Coordinates of C-alpha atoms in Angstrom, one line a residue:
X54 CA 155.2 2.3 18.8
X55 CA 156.9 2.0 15.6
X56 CA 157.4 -2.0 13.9
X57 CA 160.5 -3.0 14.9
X58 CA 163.3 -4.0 12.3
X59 CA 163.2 -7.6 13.4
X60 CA 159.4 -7.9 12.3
X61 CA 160.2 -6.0 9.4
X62 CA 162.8 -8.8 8.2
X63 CA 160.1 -11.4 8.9
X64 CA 157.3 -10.0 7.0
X65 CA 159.1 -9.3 4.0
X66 CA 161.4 -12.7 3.7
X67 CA 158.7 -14.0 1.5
X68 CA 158.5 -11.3 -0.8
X69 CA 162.0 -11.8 -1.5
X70 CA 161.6 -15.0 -2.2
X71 CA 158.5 -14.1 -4.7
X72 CA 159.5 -12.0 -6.1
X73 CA 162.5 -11.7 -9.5
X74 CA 162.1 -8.1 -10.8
X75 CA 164.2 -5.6 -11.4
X76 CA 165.3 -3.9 -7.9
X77 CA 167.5 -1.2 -6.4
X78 CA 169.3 -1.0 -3.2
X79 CA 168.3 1.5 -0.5
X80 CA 170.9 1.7 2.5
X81 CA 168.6 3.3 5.6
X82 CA 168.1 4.0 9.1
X83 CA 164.7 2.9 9.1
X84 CA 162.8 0.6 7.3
X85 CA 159.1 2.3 7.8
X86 CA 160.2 5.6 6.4
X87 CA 162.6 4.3 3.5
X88 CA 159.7 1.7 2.4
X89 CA 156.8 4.9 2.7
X90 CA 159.6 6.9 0.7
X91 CA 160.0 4.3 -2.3
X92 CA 156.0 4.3 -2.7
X93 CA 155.2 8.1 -2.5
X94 CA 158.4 9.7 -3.5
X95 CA 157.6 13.5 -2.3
X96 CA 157.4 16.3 -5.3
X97 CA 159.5 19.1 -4.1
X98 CA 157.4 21.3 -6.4
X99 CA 153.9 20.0 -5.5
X100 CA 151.1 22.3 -4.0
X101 CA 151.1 20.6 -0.8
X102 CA 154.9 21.0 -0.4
X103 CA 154.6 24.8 -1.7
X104 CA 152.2 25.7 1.0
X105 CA 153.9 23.4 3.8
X106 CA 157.2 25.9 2.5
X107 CA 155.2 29.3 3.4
X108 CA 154.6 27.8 6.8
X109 CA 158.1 26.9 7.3
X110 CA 159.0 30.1 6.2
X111 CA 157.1 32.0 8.2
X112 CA 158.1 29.7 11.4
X113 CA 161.7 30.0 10.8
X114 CA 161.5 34.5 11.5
X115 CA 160.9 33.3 15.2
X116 CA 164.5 32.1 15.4
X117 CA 165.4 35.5 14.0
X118 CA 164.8 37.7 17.3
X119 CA 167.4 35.4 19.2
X120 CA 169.9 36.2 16.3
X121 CA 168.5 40.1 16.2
X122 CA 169.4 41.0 19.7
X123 CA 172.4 39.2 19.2
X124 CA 174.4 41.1 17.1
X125 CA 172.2 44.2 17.9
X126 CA 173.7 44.3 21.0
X127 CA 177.3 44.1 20.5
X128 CA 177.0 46.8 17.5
X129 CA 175.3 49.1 19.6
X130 CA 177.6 48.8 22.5
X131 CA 180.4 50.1 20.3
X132 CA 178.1 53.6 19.4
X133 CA 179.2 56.2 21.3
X134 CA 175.6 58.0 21.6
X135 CA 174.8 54.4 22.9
X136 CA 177.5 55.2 25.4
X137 CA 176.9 58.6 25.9
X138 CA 173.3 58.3 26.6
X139 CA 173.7 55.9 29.2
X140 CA 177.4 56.9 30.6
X141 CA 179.2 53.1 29.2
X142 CA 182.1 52.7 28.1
X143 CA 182.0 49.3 26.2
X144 CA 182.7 47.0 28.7
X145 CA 182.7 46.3 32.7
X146 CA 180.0 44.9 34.8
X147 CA 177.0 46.9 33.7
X148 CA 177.5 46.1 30.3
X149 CA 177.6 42.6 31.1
X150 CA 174.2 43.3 33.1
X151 CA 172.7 45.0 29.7
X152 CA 173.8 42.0 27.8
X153 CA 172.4 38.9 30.1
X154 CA 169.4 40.6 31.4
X155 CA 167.8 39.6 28.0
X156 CA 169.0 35.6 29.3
X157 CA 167.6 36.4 32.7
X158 CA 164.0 37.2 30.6
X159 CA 164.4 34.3 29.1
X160 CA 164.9 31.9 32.2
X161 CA 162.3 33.7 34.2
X162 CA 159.9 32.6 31.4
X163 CA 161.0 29.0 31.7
X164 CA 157.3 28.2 33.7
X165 CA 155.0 29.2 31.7
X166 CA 156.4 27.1 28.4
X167 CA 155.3 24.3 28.8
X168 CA 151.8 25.9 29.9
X169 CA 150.9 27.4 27.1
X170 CA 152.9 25.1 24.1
X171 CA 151.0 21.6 26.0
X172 CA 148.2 23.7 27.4
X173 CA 146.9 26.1 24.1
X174 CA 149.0 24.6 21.3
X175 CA 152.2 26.2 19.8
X176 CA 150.0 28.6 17.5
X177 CA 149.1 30.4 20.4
X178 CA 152.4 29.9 22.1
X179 CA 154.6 31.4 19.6
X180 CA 151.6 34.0 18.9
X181 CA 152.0 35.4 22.8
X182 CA 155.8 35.6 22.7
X183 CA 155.8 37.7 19.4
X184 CA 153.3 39.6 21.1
X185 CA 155.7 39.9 24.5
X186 CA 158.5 41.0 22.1
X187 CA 156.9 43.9 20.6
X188 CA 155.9 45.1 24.2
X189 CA 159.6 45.2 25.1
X190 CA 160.6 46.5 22.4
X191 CA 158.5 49.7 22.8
X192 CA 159.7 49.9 26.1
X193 CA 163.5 49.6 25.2
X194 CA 163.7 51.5 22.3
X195 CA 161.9 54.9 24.1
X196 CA 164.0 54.1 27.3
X197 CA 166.2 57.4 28.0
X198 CA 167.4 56.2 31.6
X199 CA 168.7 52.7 32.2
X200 CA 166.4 50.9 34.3
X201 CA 164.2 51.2 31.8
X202 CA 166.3 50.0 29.1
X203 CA 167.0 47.1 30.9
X204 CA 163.3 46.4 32.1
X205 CA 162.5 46.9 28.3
X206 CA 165.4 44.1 27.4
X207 CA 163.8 42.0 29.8
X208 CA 160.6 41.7 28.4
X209 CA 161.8 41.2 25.4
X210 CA 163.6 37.9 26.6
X211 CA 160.9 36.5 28.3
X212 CA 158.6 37.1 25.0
X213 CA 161.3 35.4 22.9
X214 CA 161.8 32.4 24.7
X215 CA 158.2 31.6 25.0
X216 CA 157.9 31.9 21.0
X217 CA 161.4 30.0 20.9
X218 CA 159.9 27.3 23.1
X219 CA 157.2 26.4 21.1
X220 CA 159.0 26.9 17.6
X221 CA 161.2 24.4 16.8
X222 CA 158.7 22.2 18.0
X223 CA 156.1 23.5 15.6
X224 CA 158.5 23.0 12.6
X225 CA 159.5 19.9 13.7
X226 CA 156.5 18.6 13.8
X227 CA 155.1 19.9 11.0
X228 CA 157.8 18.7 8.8
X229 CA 157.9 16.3 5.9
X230 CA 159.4 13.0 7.3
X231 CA 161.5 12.6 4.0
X232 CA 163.4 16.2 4.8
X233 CA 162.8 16.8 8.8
X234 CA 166.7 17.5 8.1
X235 CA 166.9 20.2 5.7
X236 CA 163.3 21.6 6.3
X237 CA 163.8 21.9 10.8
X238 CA 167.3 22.5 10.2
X239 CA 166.8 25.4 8.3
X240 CA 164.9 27.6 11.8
X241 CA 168.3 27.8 13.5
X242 CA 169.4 29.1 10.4
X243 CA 167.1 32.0 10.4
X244 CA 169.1 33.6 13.8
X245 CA 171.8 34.2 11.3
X246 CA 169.3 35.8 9.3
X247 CA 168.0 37.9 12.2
X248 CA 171.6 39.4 13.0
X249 CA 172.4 40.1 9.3
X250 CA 169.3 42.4 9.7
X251 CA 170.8 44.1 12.6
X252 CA 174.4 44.5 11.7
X253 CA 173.5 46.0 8.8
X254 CA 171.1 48.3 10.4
X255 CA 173.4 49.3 13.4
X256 CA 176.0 49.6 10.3
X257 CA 174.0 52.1 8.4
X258 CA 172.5 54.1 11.3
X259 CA 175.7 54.7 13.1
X260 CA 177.2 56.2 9.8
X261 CA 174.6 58.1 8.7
X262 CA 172.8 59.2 12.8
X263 CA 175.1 60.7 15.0
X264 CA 172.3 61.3 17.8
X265 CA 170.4 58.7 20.1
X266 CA 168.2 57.2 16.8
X267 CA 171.6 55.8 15.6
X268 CA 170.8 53.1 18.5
X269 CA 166.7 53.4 18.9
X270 CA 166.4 53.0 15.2
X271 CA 167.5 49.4 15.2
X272 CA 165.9 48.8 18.3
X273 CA 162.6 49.6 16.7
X274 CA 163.6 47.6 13.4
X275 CA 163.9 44.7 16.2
X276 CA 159.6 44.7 16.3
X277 CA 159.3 44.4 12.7
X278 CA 159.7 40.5 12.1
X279 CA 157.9 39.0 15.5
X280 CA 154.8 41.5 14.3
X281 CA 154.6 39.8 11.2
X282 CA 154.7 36.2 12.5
X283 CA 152.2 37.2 15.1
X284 CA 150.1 38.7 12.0
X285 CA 150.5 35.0 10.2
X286 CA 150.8 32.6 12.6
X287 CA 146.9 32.2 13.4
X288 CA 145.9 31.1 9.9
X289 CA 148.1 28.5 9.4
X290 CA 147.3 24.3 10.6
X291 CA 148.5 23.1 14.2
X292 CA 151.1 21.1 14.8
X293 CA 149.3 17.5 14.1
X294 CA 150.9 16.1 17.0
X295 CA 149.7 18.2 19.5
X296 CA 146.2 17.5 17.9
X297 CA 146.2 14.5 18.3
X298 CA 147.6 14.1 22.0
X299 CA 144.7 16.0 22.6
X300 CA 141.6 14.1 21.1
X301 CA 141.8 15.8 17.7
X302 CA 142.7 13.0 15.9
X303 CA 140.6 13.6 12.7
X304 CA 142.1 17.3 12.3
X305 CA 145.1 15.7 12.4
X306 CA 144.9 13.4 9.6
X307 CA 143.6 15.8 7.6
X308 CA 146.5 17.8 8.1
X309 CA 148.8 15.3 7.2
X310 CA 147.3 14.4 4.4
X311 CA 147.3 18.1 3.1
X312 CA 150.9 18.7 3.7
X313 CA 153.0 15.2 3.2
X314 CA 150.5 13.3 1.2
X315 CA 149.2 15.2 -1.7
X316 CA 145.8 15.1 0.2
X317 CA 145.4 11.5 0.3
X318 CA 145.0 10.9 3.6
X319 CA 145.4 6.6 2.8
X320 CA 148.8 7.4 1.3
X321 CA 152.0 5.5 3.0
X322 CA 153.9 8.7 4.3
X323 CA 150.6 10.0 6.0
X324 CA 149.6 6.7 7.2
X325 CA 152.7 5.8 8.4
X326 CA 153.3 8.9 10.8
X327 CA 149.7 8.9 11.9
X328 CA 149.4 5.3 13.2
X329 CA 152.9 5.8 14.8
X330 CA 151.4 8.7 16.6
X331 CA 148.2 7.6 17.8
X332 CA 149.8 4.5 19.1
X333 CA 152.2 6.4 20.7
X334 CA 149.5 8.7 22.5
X335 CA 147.7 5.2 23.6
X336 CA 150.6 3.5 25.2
X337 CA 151.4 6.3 27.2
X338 CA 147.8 8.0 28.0
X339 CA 148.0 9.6 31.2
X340 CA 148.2 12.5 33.0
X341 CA 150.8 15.1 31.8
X342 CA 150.1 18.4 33.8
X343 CA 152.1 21.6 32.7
X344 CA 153.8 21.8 36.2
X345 CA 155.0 18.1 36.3
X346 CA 158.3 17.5 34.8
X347 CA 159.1 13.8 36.4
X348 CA 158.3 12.4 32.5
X349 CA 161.7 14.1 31.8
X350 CA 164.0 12.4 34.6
X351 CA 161.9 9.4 35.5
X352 CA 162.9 6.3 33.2
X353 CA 166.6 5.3 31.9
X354 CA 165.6 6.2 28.7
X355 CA 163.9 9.9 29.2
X356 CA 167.5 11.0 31.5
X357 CA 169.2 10.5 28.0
X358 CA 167.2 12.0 25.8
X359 CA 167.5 15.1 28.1
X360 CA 171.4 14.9 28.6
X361 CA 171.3 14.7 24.6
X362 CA 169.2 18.3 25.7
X363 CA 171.1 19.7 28.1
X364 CA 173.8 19.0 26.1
X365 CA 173.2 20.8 23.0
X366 CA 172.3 23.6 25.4
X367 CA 176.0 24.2 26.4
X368 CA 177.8 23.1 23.5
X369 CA 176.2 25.4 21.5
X370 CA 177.0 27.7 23.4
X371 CA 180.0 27.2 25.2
X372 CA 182.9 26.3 21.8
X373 CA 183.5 29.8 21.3
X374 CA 180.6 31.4 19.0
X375 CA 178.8 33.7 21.7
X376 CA 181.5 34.9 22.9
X377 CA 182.4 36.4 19.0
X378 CA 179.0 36.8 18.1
X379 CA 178.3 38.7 21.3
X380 CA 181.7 40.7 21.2
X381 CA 183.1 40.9 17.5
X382 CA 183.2 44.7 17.4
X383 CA 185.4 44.8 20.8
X384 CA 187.7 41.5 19.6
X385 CA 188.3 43.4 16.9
X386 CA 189.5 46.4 18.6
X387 CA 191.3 44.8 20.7
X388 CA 193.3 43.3 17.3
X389 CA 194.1 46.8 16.5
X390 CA 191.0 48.0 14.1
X391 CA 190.0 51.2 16.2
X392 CA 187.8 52.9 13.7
X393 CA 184.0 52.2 14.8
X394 CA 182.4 52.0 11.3
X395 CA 185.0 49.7 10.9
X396 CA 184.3 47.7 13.3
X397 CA 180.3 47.8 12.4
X398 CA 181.1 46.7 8.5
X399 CA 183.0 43.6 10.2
X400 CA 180.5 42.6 12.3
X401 CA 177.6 43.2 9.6
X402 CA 179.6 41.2 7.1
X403 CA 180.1 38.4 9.4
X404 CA 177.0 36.6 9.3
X405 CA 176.2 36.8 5.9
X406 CA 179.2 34.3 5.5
X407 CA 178.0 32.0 8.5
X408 CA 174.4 32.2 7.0
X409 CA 175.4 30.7 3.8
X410 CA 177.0 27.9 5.4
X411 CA 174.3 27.3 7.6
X412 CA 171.6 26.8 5.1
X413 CA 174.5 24.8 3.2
X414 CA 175.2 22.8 6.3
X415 CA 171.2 22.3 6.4
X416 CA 170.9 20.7 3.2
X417 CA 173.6 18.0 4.0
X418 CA 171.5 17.2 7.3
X419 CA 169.8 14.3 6.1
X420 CA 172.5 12.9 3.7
X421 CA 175.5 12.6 5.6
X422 CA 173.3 12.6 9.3
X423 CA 173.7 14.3 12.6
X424 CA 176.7 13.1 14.3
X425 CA 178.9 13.9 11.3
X426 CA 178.3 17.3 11.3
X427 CA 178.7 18.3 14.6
X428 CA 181.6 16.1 14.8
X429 CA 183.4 17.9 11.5
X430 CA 181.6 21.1 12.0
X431 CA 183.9 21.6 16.0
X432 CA 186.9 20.0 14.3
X433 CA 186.9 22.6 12.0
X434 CA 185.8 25.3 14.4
X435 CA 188.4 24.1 16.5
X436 CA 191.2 24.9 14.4
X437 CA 190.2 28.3 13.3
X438 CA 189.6 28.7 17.2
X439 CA 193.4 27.8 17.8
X440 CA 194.4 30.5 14.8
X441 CA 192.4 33.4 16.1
X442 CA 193.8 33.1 19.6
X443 CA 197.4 32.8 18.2
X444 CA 196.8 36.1 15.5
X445 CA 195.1 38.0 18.6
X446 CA 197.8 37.3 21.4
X447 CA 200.7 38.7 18.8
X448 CA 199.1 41.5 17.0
X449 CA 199.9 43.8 19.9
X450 CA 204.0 42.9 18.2
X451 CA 203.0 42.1 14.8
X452 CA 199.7 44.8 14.1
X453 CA 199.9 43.3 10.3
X454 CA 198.4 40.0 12.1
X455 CA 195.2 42.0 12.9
X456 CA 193.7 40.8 9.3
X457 CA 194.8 37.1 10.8
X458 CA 192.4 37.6 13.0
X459 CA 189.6 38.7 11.1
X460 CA 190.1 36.2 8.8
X461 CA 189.7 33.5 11.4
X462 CA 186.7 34.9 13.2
X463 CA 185.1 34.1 9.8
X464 CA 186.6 30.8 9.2
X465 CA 185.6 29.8 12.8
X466 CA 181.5 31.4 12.2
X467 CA 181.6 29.6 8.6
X468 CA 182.7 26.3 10.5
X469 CA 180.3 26.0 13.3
X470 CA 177.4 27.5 11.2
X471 CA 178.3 24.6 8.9
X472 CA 178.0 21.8 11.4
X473 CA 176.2 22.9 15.0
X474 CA 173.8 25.9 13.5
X475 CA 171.2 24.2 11.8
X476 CA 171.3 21.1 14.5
X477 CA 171.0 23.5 17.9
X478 CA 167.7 23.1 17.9
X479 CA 166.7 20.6 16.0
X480 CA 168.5 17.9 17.7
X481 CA 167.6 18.7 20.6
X482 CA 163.2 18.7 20.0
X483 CA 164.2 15.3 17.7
X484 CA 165.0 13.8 21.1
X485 CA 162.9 14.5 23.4
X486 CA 159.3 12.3 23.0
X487 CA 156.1 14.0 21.8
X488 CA 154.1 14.3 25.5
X489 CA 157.7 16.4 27.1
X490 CA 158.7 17.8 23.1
X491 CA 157.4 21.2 25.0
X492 CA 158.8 21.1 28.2
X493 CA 161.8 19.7 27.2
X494 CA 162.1 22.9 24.4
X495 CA 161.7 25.2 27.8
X496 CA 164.5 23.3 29.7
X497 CA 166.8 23.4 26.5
X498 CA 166.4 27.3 27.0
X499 CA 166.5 27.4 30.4
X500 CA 170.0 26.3 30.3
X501 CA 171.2 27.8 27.0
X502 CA 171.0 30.7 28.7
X503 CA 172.8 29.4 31.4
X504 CA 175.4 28.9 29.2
X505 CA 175.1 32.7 27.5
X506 CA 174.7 34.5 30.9
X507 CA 178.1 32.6 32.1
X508 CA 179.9 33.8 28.7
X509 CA 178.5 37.0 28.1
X510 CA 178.9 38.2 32.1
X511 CA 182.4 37.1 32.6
X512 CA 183.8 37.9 29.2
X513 CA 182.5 41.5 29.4
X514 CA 184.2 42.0 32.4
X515 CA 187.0 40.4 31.2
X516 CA 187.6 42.6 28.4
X517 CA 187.1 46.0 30.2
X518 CA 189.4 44.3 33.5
X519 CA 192.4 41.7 32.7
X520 CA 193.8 42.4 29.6
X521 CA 194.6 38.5 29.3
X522 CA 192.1 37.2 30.4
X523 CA 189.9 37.2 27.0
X524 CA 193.7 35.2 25.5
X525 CA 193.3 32.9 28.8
X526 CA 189.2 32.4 27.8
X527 CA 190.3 31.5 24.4
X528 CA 192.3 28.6 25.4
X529 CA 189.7 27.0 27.9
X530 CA 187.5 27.4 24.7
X531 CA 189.6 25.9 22.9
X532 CA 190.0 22.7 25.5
X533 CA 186.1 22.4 25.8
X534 CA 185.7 22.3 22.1
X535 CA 187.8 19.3 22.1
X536 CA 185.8 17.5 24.9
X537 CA 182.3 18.1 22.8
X538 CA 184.0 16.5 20.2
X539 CA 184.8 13.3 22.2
X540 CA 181.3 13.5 24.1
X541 CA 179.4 14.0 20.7
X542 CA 181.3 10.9 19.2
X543 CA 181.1 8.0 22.3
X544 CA 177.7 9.4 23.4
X545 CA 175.7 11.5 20.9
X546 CA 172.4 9.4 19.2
X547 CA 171.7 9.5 15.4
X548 CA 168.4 11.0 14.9
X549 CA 168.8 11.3 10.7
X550 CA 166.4 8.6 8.8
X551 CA 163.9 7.8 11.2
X552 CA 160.5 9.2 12.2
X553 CA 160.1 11.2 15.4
X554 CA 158.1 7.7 17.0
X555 CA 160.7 5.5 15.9
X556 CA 163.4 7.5 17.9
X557 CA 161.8 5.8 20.9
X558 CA 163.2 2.2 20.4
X559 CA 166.6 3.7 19.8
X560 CA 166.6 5.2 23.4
X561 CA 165.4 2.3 24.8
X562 CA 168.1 0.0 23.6
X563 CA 171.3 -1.0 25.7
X564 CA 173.4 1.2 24.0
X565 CA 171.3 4.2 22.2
X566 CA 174.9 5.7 20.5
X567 CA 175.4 2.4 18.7
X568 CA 172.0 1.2 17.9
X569 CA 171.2 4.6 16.7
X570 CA 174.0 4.2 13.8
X571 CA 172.2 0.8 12.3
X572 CA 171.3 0.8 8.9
X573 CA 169.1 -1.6 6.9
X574 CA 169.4 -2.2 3.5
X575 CA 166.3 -2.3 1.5
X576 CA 165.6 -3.5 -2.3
X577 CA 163.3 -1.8 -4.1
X578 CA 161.4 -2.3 -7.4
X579 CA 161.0 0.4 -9.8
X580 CA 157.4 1.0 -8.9
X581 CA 158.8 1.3 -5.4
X582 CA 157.7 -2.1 -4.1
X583 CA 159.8 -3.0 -1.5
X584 CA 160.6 -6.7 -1.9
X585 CA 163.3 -6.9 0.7
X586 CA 164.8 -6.0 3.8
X587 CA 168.4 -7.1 5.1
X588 CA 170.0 -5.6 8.1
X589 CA 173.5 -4.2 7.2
X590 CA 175.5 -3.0 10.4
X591 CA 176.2 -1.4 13.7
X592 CA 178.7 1.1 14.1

């Protein structure tokens, strides 16, 4: 495991004592990382860190097929030869079956996650989903009856999840220690980038198609980016973790010191992460089957890393933003905007606001930590929440309050995408422990799309059925978002500073909330000595 704080003050009391130089003060959350910082200070520019970009890059297009059907499917419910070729209407039961039989995919593939991410390696995990994805695909976007375009949406969630599964895991892992925040927060990111890609394909096909390819058109786009990553994936390094939790220590170390070490495999960031690892594999070498998930319930300390899991699952989900991602174009008809191409601009204009703040939000990840951006990100979310029901329940008198409306459906996506985006999956693969990282990923689906299915189902039905009962959804939202807030702040870990190894002690203490929010202050010489540690506070 990683050196605890307490030995760290002991070994380096004498140094401070020794030592009169110049120095600089470094407040941290861990001692390790901050003293492996000061003595390697990563180039942002450097080979290593150019390469280890194209890998993130090209990691980050498998959160793009979540985000892809996403707003694919609420742009193509509002074309009529969408309606017309399958007798819908917009709304009603059936739609809702359309909708969540992508989720259902996506649960039924909650087995065979953890088999192939622990068993193969999360290449070949995220390699088979892509491949899953373009076999549904096929099969959706040919589909003239609608068994098959629901068989066809099927497939195509199962495939996704199992590249989702072993994703964010892969980045994670990958990731420079010095910028896990900005680099793994950045994958979430990439759904908004997905449904940008739709919305303005549905956008441009409905206005310009006025048969059935004004809906199979962007269903065959859908293919494009999961048979690219399945293209690159192959050729690029394995997660180093998973290497060495399976006897391949040496390939390892070799990848760390290509990508965080500037090929110096003796230098402090490599070393650091790789002892922390190895000694982390030895403490707790036994057997892990694929079909065992006690490791995940069976201590104090794994039960709350995976309620900081199931957590994220649901509130991410569950404070509003599926519900308008899912069903912009018919929240905005119901605000009085009847004209479809309209609706289509709105809902492919959308995202391109909640992407910006996204990749803003993911760039603040490491400087002002986790916990204050989920915390701001649903106060703010909250509010524009509030706002958007109160324009929507009075348009039907005031029709000028339609542009309300609009104006806080993007105040609300710029908020959460701010705060929650970049930290829905990356929180919740920073807690979970290297030997359940890929089980625990399949579980954190498994109930996301709980979450979705319960949304998407009852609010389709709810639209098409009881006029107020989308005002009367609004307001539980609205209630819920306000008990994340006061769950996230009493009970929600810090995970910003610290290595994924070190994450262990916090878990283990008494009280993980408060003992994750300790800092240590560290002083520095100009060469990036570190001549002493002092601890500073608990919050």
């Amino acid at each position: 495991m990683a050196p605890t704080m307490e030995s760290d003050l002991n070994r380096m009391d004498s140094l401070a004592d020794e030592k009169h130089v110049e120095t600089r003060e470094i407040n941290a959350a861990s001692a390790a990382l901050a003293a492996a910082v000061a003595q390697q200070k990563p180039k942002l520019l450097s080979p290593s860190m150019l390469r280890l970009y194209v890998i993130m890059g090209i990691g980050y297009l498998v959160s793009t097929m979540n985000g892809f059907d996403s707003s694919l499917m609420g742009a193509i419910n509002a074309m009529v030869p969408f309606q017309e070729t399958f007798g819908l209407n917009g709304g009603g039961s059936t739609t809702g079956i359309i909708f969540i039989i992508y989720q259902i995919g996506q649960i039924a593939s909650f087995p065979f996650c953890g088999l192939i991410a622990d068993g193969w390696g999360r290449r070949w995990c995220i390699f088979i989903g892509c491949l899953l994805v373009l076999v549904g695909t096929a099969i959706q976007g040919s589909a003239n009856q609608l068994g098959q375009f629901i068989g066809g949406r099927f497939v195509l969630g199962f495939g996704a999840s199992i590249a989702s599964a072993a994703g964010p895991a892969y980045i994670v892992e990958l990731a420079h220690p010095a910028y896990r925040g900005t680099m793994a927060g950045m994958y979430n990111n990439f759904w908004w980038f997905g449904n940008i890609i739709a919305g303005w394909t549905t956008y441009g096909t409905n206005l310009n198609i006025s048969n059935s390819w004004a809906w199979r058109t962007p269903t065959v786009v859908q293919a494009g980016i999961p048979a690219f990553v399945a293209i690159c994936i192959m050729f690029f390094p394995e997660s180093p973790r998973w290497l060495i939790h399976h006897d391949r220590a040496e390939e390892a170390l070799a990848i760390f010191a290509k990508y965080h070490g500037e090929g110096d495999p003796n230098s402090p960031l490599v070393q650091l992460q790789y002892r922390e690892i190895v000694e982390d594999y030895h403490t707790c070498k036994d057997e892990n089957p694929w079909w065992d998930y006690r490791e995940l319930v069976n201590t104090r300390a794994a039960r709350y890393r995976l309620a900081m899991v199931i957590g994220m699952s649901f509130f991410g989900q569950w404070s509003g933003n599926n519900v308008v991602s899912y069903f912009l174009p018919e929240m905005v008809k119901a605000a009085g905007i009847n004209n479809p191409n309209t609706q289509l601009l709105i809902n492919a204009i959308n995202p391109i606001f909640s992407f910006l703040a996204a990749v803003y939000g993911a760039t603040c990840l490491d400087k002002l930590g986790r916990r204050p951006m989920m915390l701001w990100g649903l106060v703010g979310s909250c509010i524009f929440y509030i706002l958007l029901t109160a324009f929507t329940a009075e348009t039907v008198h005031h029709p000028n309050l339609s542009y309300g409306t609009i104006v806080s459906i993007y105040l609300f996506g710029i908020c959460f995408a701010w705060g929650f985006t970049p930290l829905q999956t990356l929180y919740a693969v920073e807690c979970l422990g290297n030997r359940t990282r890929a089980k625990g990923s399949g579980l954190n689906y498994l109930f996301l799309n709980i979450a979705i299915i319960v949304n998407t189902f009852g609010i389709s039905v709810g639209i098409q059925y009881v006029p107020t009962r989308p005002l009367i959804a609004r307001i539980v939202y609205i209630g819920w978002i306000v008990v994340e807030i006061v769950l996230i702040y009493f009970f929600f870990v810090e995970t910003a500073g610290k290595t994924l190894e070190e994450l262990s002690e916090i878990f283990e203490a008494p009280n993980p909330r408060k003992h994750s929010t300790r800092k240590v202050k560290l002083e520095v010489t100009s060469s990036g000595e570190v001549v002493g540690i002092s601890d500073t506070h608990q919050a």
